[in-house]
Coordinates of C-alpha atoms in Angstrom, one line a residue:
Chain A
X1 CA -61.3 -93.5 9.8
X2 CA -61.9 -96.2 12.0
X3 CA -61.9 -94.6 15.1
X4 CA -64.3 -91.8 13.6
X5 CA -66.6 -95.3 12.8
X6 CA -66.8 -96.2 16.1
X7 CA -67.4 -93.0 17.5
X8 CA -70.1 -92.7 15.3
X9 CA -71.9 -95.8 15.5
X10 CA -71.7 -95.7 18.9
X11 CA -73.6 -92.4 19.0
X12 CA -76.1 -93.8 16.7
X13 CA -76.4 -96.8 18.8
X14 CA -77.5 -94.1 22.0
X15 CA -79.4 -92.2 19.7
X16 CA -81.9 -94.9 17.8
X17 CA -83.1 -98.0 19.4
X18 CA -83.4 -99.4 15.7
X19 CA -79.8 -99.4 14.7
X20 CA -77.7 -102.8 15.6
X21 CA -74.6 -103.4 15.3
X22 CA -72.9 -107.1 14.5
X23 CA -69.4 -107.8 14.5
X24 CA -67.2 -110.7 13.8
X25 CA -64.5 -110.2 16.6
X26 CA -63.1 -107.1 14.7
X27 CA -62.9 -104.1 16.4
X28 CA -65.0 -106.0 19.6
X29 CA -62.8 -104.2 21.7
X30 CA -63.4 -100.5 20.3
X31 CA -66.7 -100.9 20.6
X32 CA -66.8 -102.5 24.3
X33 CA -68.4 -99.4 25.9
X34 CA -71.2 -99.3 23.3
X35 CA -71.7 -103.1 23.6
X36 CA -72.1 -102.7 27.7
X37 CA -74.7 -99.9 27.3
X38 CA -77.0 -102.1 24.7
X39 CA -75.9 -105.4 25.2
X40 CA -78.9 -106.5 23.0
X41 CA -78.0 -104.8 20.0
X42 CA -73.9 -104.8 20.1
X43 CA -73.7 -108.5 18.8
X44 CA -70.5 -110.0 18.7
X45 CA -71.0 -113.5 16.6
X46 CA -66.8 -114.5 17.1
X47 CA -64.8 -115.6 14.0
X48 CA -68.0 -116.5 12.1
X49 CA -68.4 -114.2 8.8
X50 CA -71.2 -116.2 7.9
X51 CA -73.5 -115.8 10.8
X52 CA -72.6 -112.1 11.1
X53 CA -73.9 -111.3 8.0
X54 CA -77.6 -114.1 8.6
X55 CA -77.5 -112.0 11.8
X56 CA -78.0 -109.0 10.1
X57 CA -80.4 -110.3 7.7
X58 CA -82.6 -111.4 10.5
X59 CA -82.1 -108.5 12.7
X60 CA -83.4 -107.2 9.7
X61 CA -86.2 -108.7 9.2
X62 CA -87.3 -108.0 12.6
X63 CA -87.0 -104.2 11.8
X64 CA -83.9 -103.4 13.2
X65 CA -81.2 -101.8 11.0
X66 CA -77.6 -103.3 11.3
X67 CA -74.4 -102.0 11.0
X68 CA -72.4 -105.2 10.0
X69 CA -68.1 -104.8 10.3
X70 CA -65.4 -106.3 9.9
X71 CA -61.9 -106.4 7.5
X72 CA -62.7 -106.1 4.2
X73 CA -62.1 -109.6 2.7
X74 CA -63.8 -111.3 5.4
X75 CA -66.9 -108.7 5.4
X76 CA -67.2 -108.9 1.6
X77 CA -65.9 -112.3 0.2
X78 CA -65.6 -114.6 2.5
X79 CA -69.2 -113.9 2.8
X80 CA -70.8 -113.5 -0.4
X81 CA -73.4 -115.4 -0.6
X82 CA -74.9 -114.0 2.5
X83 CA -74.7 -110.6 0.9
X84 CA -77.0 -111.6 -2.1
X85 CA -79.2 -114.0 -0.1
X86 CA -79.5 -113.4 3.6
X87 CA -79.3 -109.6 2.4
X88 CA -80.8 -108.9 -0.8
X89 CA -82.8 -111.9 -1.7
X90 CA -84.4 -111.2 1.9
X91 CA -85.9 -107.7 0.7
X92 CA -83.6 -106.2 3.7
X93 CA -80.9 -103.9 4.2
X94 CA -78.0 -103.6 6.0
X95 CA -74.7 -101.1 6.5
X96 CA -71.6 -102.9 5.6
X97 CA -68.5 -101.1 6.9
X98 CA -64.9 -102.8 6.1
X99 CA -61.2 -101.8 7.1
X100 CA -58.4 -103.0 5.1
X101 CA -59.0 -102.5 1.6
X102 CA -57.0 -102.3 -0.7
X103 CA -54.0 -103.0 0.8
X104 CA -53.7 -101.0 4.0
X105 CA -51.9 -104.0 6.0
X106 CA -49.8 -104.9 3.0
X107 CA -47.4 -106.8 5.2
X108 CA -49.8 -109.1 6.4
X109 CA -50.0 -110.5 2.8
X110 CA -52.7 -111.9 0.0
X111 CA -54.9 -112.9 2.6
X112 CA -55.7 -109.2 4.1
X113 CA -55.6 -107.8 0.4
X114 CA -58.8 -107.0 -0.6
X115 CA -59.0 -104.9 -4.0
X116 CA -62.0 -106.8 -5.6
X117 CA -64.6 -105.8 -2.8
X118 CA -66.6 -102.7 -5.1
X119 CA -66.6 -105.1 -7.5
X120 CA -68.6 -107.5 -6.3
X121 CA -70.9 -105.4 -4.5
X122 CA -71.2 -104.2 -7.9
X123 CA -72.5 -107.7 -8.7
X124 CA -75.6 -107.0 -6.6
X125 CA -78.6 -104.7 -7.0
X126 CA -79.1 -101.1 -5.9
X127 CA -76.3 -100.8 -3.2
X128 CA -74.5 -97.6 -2.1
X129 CA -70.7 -97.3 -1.9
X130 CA -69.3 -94.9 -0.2
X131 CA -65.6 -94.6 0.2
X132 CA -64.5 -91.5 1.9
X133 CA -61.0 -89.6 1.7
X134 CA -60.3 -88.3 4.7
X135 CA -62.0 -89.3 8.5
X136 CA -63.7 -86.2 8.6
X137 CA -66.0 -87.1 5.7
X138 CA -67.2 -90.3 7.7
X139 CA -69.6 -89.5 9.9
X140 CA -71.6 -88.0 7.7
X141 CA -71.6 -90.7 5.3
X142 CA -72.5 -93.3 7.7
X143 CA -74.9 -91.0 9.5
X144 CA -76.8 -91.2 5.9
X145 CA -76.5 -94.7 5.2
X146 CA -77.7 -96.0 8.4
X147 CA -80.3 -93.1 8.5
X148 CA -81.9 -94.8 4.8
X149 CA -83.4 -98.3 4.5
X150 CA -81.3 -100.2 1.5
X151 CA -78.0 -101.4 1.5
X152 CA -74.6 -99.3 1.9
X153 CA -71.4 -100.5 2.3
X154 CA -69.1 -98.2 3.3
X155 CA -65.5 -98.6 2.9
X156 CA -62.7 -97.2 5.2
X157 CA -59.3 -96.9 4.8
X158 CA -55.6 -96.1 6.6
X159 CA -55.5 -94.0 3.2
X160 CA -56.5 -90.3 3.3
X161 CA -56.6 -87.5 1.7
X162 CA -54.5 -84.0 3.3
X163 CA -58.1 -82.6 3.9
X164 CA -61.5 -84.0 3.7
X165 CA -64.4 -83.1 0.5
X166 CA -67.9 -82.7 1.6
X167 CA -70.3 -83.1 -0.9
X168 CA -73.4 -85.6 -0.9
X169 CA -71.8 -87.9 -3.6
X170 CA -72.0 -85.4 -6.4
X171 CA -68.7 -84.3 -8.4
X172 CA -67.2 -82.0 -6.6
X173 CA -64.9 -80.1 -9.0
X174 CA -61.6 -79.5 -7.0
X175 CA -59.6 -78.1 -9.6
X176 CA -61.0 -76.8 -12.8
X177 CA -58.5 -76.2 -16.1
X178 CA -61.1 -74.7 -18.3
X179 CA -64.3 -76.2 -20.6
X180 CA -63.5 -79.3 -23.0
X181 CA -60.4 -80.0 -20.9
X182 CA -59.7 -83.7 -20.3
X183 CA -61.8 -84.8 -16.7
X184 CA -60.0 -86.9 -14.3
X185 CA -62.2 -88.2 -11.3
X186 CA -60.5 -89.4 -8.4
X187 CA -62.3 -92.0 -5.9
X188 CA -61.5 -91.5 -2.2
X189 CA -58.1 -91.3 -0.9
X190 CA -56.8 -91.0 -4.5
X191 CA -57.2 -87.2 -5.0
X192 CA -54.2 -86.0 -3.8
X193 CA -52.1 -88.1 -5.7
X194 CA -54.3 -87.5 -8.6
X195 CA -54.1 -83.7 -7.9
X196 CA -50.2 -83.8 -7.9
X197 CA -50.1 -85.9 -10.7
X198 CA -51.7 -83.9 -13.1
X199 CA -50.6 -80.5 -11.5
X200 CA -48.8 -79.0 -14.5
X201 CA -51.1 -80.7 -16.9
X202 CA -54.4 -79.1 -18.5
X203 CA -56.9 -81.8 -16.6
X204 CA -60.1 -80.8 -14.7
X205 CA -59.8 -82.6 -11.3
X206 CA -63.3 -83.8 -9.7
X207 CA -63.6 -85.8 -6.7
X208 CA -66.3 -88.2 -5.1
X209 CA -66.4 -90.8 -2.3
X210 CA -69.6 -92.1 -3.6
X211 CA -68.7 -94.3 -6.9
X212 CA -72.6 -95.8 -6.9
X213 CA -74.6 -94.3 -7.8
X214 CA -71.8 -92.9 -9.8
X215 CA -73.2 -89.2 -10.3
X216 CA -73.5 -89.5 -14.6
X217 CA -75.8 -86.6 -14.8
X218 CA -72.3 -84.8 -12.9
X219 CA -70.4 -86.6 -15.3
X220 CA -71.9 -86.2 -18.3
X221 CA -71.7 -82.3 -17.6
X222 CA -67.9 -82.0 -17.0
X223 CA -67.0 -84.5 -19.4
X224 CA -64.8 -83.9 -22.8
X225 CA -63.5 -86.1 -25.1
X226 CA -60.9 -87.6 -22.6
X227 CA -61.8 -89.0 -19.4
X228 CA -59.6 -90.4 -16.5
X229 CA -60.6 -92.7 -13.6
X230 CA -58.9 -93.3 -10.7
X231 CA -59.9 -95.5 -8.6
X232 CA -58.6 -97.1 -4.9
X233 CA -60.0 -100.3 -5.6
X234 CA -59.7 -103.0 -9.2
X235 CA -58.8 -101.3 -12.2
X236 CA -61.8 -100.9 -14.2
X237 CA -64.2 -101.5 -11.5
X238 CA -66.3 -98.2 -12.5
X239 CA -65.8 -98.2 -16.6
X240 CA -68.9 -100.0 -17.3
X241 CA -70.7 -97.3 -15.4
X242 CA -69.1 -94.2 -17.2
X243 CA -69.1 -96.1 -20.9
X244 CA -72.8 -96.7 -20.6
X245 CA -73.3 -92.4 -18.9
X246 CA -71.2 -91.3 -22.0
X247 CA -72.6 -93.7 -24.7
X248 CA -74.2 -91.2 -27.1
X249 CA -70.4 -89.6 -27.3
X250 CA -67.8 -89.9 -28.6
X251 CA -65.2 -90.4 -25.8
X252 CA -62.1 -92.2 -24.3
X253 CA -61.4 -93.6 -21.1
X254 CA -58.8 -94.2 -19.1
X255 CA -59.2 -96.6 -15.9
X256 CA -56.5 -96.6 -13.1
X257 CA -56.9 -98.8 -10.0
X258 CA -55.3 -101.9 -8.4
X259 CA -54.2 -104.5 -10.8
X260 CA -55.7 -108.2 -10.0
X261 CA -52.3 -110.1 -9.6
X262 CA -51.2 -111.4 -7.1
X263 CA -47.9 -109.5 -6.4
X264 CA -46.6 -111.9 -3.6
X265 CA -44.5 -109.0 -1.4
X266 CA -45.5 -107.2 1.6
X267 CA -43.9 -104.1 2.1
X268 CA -46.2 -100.9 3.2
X269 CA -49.6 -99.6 1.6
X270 CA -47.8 -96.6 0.0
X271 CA -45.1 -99.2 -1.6
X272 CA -48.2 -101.3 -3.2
X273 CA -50.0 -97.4 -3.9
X274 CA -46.2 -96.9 -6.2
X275 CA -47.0 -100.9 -7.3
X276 CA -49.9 -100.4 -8.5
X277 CA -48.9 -97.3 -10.7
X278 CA -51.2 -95.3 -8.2
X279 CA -48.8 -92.5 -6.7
X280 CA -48.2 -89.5 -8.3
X281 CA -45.4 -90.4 -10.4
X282 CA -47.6 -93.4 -11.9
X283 CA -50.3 -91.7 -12.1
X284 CA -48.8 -89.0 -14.1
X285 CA -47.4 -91.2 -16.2
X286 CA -50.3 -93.1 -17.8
X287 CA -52.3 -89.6 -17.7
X288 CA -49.6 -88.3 -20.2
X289 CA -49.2 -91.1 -22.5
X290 CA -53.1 -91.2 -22.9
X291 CA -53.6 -87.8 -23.6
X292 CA -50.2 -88.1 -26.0
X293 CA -51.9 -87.3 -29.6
X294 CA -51.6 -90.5 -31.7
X295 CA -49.3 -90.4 -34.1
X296 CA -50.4 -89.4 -37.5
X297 CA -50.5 -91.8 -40.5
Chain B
X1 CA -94.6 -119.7 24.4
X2 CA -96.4 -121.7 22.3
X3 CA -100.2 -123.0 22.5
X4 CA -102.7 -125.2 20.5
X5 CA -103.8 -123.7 18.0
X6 CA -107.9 -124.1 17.8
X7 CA -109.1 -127.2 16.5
X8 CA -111.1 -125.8 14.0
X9 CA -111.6 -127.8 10.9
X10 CA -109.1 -127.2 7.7
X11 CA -108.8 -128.5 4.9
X12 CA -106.9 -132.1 4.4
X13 CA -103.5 -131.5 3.4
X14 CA -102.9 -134.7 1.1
X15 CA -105.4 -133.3 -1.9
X16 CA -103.8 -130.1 -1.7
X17 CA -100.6 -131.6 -2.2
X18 CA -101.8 -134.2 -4.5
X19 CA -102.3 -130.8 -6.6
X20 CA -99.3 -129.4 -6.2
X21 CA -98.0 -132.3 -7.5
X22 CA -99.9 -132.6 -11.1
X23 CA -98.8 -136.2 -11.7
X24 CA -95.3 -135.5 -11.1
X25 CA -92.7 -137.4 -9.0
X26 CA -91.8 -136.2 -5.9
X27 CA -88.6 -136.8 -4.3
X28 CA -88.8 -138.6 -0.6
X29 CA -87.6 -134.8 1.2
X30 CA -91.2 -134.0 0.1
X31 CA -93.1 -136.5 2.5
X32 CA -90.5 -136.8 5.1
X33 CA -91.3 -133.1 6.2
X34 CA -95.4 -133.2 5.7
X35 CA -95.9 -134.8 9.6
X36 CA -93.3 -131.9 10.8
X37 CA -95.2 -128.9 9.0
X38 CA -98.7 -130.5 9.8
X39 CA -98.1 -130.6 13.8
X40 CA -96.4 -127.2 13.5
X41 CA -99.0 -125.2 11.6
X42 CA -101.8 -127.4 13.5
X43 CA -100.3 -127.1 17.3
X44 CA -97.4 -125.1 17.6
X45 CA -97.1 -121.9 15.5
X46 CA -98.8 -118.9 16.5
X47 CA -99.3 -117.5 13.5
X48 CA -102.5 -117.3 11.2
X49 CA -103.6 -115.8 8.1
X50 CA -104.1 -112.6 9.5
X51 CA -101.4 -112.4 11.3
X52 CA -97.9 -112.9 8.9
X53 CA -97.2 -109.1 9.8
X54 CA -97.7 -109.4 13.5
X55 CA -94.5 -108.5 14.9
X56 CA -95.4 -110.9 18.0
X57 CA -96.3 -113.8 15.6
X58 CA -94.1 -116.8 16.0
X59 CA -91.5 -117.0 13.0
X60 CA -91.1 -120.2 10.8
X61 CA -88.0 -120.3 8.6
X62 CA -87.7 -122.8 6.3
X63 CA -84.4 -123.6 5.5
X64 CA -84.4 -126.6 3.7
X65 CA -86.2 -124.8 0.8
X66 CA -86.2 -127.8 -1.3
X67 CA -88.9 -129.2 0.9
X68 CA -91.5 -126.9 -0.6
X69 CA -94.5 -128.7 -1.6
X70 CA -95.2 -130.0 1.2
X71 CA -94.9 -126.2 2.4
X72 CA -96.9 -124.7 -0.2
X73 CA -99.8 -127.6 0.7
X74 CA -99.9 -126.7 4.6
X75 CA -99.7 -123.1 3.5
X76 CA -103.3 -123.7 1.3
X77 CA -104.6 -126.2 3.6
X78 CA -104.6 -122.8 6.0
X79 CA -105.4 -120.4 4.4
X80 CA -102.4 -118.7 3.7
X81 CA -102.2 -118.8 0.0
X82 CA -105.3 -119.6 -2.2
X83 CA -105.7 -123.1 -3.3
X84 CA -105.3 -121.6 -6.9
X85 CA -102.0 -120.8 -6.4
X86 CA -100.9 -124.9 -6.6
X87 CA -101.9 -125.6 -9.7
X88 CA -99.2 -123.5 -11.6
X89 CA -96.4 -124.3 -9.4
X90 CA -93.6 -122.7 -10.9
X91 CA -94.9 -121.8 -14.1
X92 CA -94.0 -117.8 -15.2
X93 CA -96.6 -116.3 -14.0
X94 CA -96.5 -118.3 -10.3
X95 CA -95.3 -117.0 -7.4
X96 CA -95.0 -120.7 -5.8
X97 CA -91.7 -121.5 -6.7
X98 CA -89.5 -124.9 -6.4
X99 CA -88.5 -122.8 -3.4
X100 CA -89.8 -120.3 -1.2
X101 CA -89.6 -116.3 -2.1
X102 CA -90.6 -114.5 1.4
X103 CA -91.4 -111.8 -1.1
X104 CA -93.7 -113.8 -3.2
X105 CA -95.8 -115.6 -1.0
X106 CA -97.6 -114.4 2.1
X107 CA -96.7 -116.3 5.4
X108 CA -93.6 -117.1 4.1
X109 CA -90.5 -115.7 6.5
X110 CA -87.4 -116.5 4.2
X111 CA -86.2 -117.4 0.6
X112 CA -84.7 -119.8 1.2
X113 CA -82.9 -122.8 -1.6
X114 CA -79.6 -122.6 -1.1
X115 CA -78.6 -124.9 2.1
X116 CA -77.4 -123.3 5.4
X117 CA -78.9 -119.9 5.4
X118 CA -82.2 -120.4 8.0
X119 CA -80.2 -121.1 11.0
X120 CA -78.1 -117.6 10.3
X121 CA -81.5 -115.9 10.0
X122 CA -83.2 -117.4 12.6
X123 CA -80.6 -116.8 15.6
X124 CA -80.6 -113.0 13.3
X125 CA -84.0 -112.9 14.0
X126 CA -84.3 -114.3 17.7
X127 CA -81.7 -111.5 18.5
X128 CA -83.9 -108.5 16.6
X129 CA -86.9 -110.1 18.3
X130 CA -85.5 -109.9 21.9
X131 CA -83.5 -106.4 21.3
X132 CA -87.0 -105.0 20.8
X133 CA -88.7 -106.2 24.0
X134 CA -90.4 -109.3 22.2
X135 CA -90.4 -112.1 24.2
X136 CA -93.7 -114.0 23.4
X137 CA -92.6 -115.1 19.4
X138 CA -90.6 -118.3 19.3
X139 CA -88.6 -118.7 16.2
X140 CA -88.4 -122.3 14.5
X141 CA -85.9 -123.0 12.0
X142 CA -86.8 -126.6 9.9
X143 CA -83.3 -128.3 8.2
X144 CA -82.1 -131.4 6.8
X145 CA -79.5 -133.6 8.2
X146 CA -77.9 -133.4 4.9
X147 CA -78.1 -129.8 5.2
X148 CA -75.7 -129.5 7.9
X149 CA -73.3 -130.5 6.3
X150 CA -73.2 -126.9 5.2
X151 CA -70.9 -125.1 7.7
X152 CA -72.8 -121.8 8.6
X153 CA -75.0 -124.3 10.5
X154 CA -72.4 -124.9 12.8
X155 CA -71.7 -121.3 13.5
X156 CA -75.1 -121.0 14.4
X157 CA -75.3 -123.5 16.6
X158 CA -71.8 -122.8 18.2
X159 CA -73.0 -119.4 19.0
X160 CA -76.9 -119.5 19.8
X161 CA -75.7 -122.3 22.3
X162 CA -73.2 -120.5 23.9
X163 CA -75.3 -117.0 24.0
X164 CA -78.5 -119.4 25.8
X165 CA -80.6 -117.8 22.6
X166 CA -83.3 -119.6 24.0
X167 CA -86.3 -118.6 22.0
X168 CA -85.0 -120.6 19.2
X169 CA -85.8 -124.0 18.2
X170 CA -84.1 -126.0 15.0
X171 CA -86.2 -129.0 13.5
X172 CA -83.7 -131.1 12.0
X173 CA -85.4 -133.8 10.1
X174 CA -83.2 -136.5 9.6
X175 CA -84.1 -139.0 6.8
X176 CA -80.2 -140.1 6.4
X177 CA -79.4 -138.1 3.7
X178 CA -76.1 -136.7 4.7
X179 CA -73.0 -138.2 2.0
X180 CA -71.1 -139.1 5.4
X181 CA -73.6 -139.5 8.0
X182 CA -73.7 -137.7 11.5
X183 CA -71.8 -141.0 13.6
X184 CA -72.6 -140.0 17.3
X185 CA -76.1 -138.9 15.9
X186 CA -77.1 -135.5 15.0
X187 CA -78.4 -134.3 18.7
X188 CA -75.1 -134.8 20.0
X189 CA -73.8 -131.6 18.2
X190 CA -76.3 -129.0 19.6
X191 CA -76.0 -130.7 23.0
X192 CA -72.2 -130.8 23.0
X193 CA -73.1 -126.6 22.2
X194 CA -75.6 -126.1 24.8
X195 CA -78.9 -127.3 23.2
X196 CA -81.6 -129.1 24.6
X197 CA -83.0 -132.1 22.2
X198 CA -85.0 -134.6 21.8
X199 CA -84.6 -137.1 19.1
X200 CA -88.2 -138.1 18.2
X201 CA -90.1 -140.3 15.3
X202 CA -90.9 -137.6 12.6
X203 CA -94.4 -139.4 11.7
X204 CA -95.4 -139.6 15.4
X205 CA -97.6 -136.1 15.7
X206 CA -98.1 -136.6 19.9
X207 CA -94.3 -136.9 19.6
X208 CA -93.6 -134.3 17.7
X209 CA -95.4 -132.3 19.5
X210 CA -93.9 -133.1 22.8
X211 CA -90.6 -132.6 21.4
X212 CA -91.4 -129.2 20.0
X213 CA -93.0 -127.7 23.1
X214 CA -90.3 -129.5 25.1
X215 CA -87.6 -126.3 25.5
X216 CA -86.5 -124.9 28.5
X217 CA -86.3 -120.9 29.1
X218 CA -82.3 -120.9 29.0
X219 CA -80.9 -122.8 26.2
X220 CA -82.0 -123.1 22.4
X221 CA -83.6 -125.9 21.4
X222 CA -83.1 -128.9 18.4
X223 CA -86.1 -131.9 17.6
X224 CA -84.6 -134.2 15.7
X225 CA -87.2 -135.8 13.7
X226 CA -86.5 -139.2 12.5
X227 CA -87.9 -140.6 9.2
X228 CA -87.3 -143.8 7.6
X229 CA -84.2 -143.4 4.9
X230 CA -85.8 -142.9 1.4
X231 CA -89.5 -141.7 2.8

C-alpha cells in the first residue's frame, strides 16, 4: 500500500500545483524523485512531528492542500494537538496518511503499535477515514481525499485483503445469507478473515474501508437484530456510531478489534491478528457464542 | 519587503484598550506587547483593512494568544474590527475572545492560546507562500520568552534556520517570564540555528523598528524585544 501512496501522490504532486506534500523523515527516500521535481512543495521537516503537522496547517492557510505522512503513532499521537489546533481550529484541511497501524511491525514493539489512531481522530470534527483492504483500492481513495477540501486521514497497512473492494465508502455486500440474517461488517483488511470465519455460518458479510462517515443509511438497511463489527483498529472504536444509526431498534452488537493492553511481545502482525482474537479462528469464535441463543429460564 | 505604512492619523490605542479593559486588571503580558503591535501595525505590516484576504498581504501570527488585548485594541485602533466589538470582550455573544479565533475576527491569521503553535504555522505558511510564487509577503510570528519553553518552537527554529526560510521573522518579547530563564540569552538559540537577531528595548519604537526591518534575504530572522520583568 505504501508504494501505491507514493506513486500516487507523486502523480498528484505533477498533476496539481496545489497539492503539498510534508514528511517527517518517513518515506523521504521514496519520495526523492518527486521532491527533486517540486522542491517547493516536497517538504521534508526531519524528526519533527510537530512542525510537520503546523506545516501543513500553514501551507494550508496559504491555499495549498497537504498530504501530511508518516508512521501511524507519530502522525496521529505524538501529534495531537496539532491535529485539533493547527488543523481544525485553523478552519483548514489536510490529508493525513499513516503506515504501521495496528501492529504491522509488531517486532519493533509498543512504541510502533498504534491501535488507538481512529479513535482519536474520532475525537475531532467532520474528518474522513479511510482504511483500504487491499493496494488496489488506494489510489482512488487518496485521489478523493486530496481532490476534497476537509480533512482525511487515510490509513495504510502491510495487512490486505486477497483482492481489493471498490465502492465509494458505501456497504458493499460481499456475501449475502438471506433477509433478517445476522450482518457482520468488516473494516479494511479484516474481510477475509471475517469471510472465513463465518463461512458455514448464516451471516451477511458487508465490507467498507470508509468507517466515517460510517454509511448508517447502508446500515440501517441490511441490519437485523444481530450485528457484528470487525474492526482493524480499538475494539469498539465504531459502536457509538452504529448504536446511535440503529437506536429506534431493537438490536445487539458485537464489537471486535484490537484490545488496549499492552501485550509486551513482538512476534509478527499475523501472531498479534491471532492475539487479538482477529484471525479466523477468533473471529469465529466470538461470532458463535454471540449468536448462541441464551439459555432459557 | 516591508514599507511605512502612511502616516495617516488613527485612532490612539490606549482608550481603545482602556475599553477593552472595563476596569479590569490586566496582567503585565498585556502592556509588554502594546509598543511591539503599535510599530508593527503603524510601520511594518502590509496589511490593511481591506486587505486581510490579499494573498500578497504580509501575515501576522500571534502566537502568544494570551496577549490579546492589546491585539484586539491595535486591531480597532485600525480599523480592523469595530470599536463596538471591545466592549463585550468575551461575553456569549462576542467574537473577541481571551484569545484570538482567525475565524471570528477579521485580520486575524491564527487561533492561537495554546503556547507553541505560531512558529509551526508561520514557517507552514512561509513555505505555502513561496511554493506559490509569493515573494513580496513577509510572515511575522510574535512569542513570549516563556513560550519557548514549549518545544515545537525549537523545531521551528531548528528547521527554518537550516532551510534559510528567510521571509520569516519571530518577535520574541522577552519580559523574563520563562520558570528557568534563557542563560546565554534568548538570541543565542536562533543564531546558533542560522538566524539573524537583534536584541532590542521593546518600548523603543525607532528601535523596534530597526530591528524588524533589519533581515537579510538568506536567513530567517528573530527581534528580541526587551521589556522590564513584571511590565
Amino acid at each position: 500500500m505504501r508504494d501505491t501512496f507514493v506513486d500516487t501522490t507523486t502523480d498528484l504532486l505533477a498533476e496539481d500545483p496545489r497539492t503539498a506534500l510534508v514528511l517527517a523523515d518517513i518515506s523521504a527516500d521514496a519520495f526523492a524523485p518527486a521532491a527533486r521535481r517540486h522542491p517547493d512543495r516536497v517538504l521534508n521537516v526531519g524528526i519533527r512531528e510537530q512542525l510537520m503537522i503546523g506545516v501543513a496547517g500553514g501551507l494550508a492557510l496559504t491555499g495549498l492542500r497537504p498530504v501530511v505522512h508518516s508512521y501511524a503513532p507519530f502522525l496521529v499521537e505524538r501529534a495531537y494537538e496539532q491535529i485539533k489546533l493547527d488543523l481544525d481550529h485553523q478552519g483548514v484541511g489536510a490529508v493525513l496518511v499513516s503506515v504501521g497501524a495496528s501492529y504491522d511491525r509488531a517486532a519493533a514493539g509498543r512504541t510502533h503499535l498504534c491501535p488507538a489512531d481512529v479513535s482519536l481522530i474520532d475525537t475531532l470534527h467532520g474528518w474522513t477515514v479511510r482504511v483500504p483492504g487491499h493496494p488496489a483500492e488506494v489510489p482512488a481513495l487518496l485521489r478523493t481525499a486530496v481532490d476534497g477540501d476537509g480533512s482525511a486521514y487515510l490509513r495504510l497497512s502491510t495487512l490486505r485483503n486477497d483482492v481489493p473492494h471498490g465502492g465509494d465508502g458505501a456497504l458493499v455486500v460481499v456475501r449475502d445469507a438471506g433477509p433478517g440474517t445476522p450482518l457482520l461488517v468488516a473494516v479494511g483488511p479484516t474481510l477475509d478473515a471475517a469471510l472465513a470465519a463465518v463461512a458455514d455460518l448464516p451471516v451477511t458479510v458487508a465490507y467498507t474501508n470508509r468507517p466515517r462517515p460510517f454509511d448508517t443509511a447502508g446500515l440501517r438497511a441490511l441490519a437485523g437484530e444481530a450485528v457484528i463489527l470487525v474492526e482493524p483498529y480499538l475494539a469498539g472504536t465504531s459502536t457509538r456510531v452504529l448504536s446511535a444509526a440503529l437506536a429506534d431498534r431493537p438490536h445487539r452488537l458485537l464489537a471486535l478489534g484490537v484490545g488496549r493492553e499492552d501485550l509486551r511481545r513482538y512476534g509478527t502482525a499475523d501472531d498479534h491478528t491471532r492475539w487479538h482474537g482477529l484471525d479466523p479462528a477468533g473471529v469465529r469464535r466470538s461470532v458463535v457464542g454471540f449468536l448462541r441463543p441464551a439459555p432459557v429460564g | 519587503m516591508t514599507t511605512t505604512a502612511a502616516t495617516t492619523a488613527t485612532p490612539p490605542v490606549d482608550p481603545l484598550l482602556e475599553r477593552v479593559r472595563a476596569g479590569r486588571e490586566f496582567g503585565p503580558n498585556v502592556h509588554s506587547t502594546l509598543d511591539v503591535l503599535q510599530v508593527l501595525y503603524d510601520r511594518i505590516l502590509r496589511i490593511t483593512p481591506t486587505t486581510v484576504d490579499d494573498p500578497d498581504r504580509d501575515r501576522f501570527l500571534l502566537s502568544k494568544g494570551h496577549a490579546v488585548a492589546g491585539y484586539w485594541a491595535v486591531l480597532a485602533a485600525r480599523g480592523f474590527i469595530p470599536a463596538d466589538w471591545l466592549d463585550d470582550q468575551g461575553g456569549p455573544a462576542s467574537r473577541l475572545g481571551d484569545h484570538p479565533d482567525r475565524l471570528l475576527v477579521p485580520g486575524v491569521e491564527i487561533g492561537s492560546g495554546s503556547l507553541g503553535h505560531g512558529l509551526g504555522l508561520g514557517v507552514g505558511t512561509a513555505l505555502g507562500l513561496r511554493a506559490q510564487g509569493l515573494t513580496d509577503p513577509r510572515v511575522y510570528v510574535l512569542l513570549g520568552d516563556a513560550e519557548l519553553d514549549e518545544g515545537s518552537n525549537h523545531e521551528a527554529i531548528a528547521y527554518a534556520g537550516a532551510t534559510g526560510l528567510a521571509s520569516l521573522t519571530a518577535i520574541v518579547v522577552d519580559n523574563s517570564s520563562a520558570t528557568h530563564g534563557w542563560p546565554g540569552g534568548i538570541a543565542t538559540r536562533f543564531t546558533v540555528n542560522g538566524w539573524t537577531a537583534a536584541t532590542v528595548d521593546g518600548r523603543d519604537h525607532d528601535a523596534l523598528h530597526t530591528a524588524l526591518t533589519g533581515q537579510d534575504e538568506h536567513r530567517p530572522h528573530v527581534v528580541v524585544a526587551v521589556v522590564e520583568s513584571g511590565e
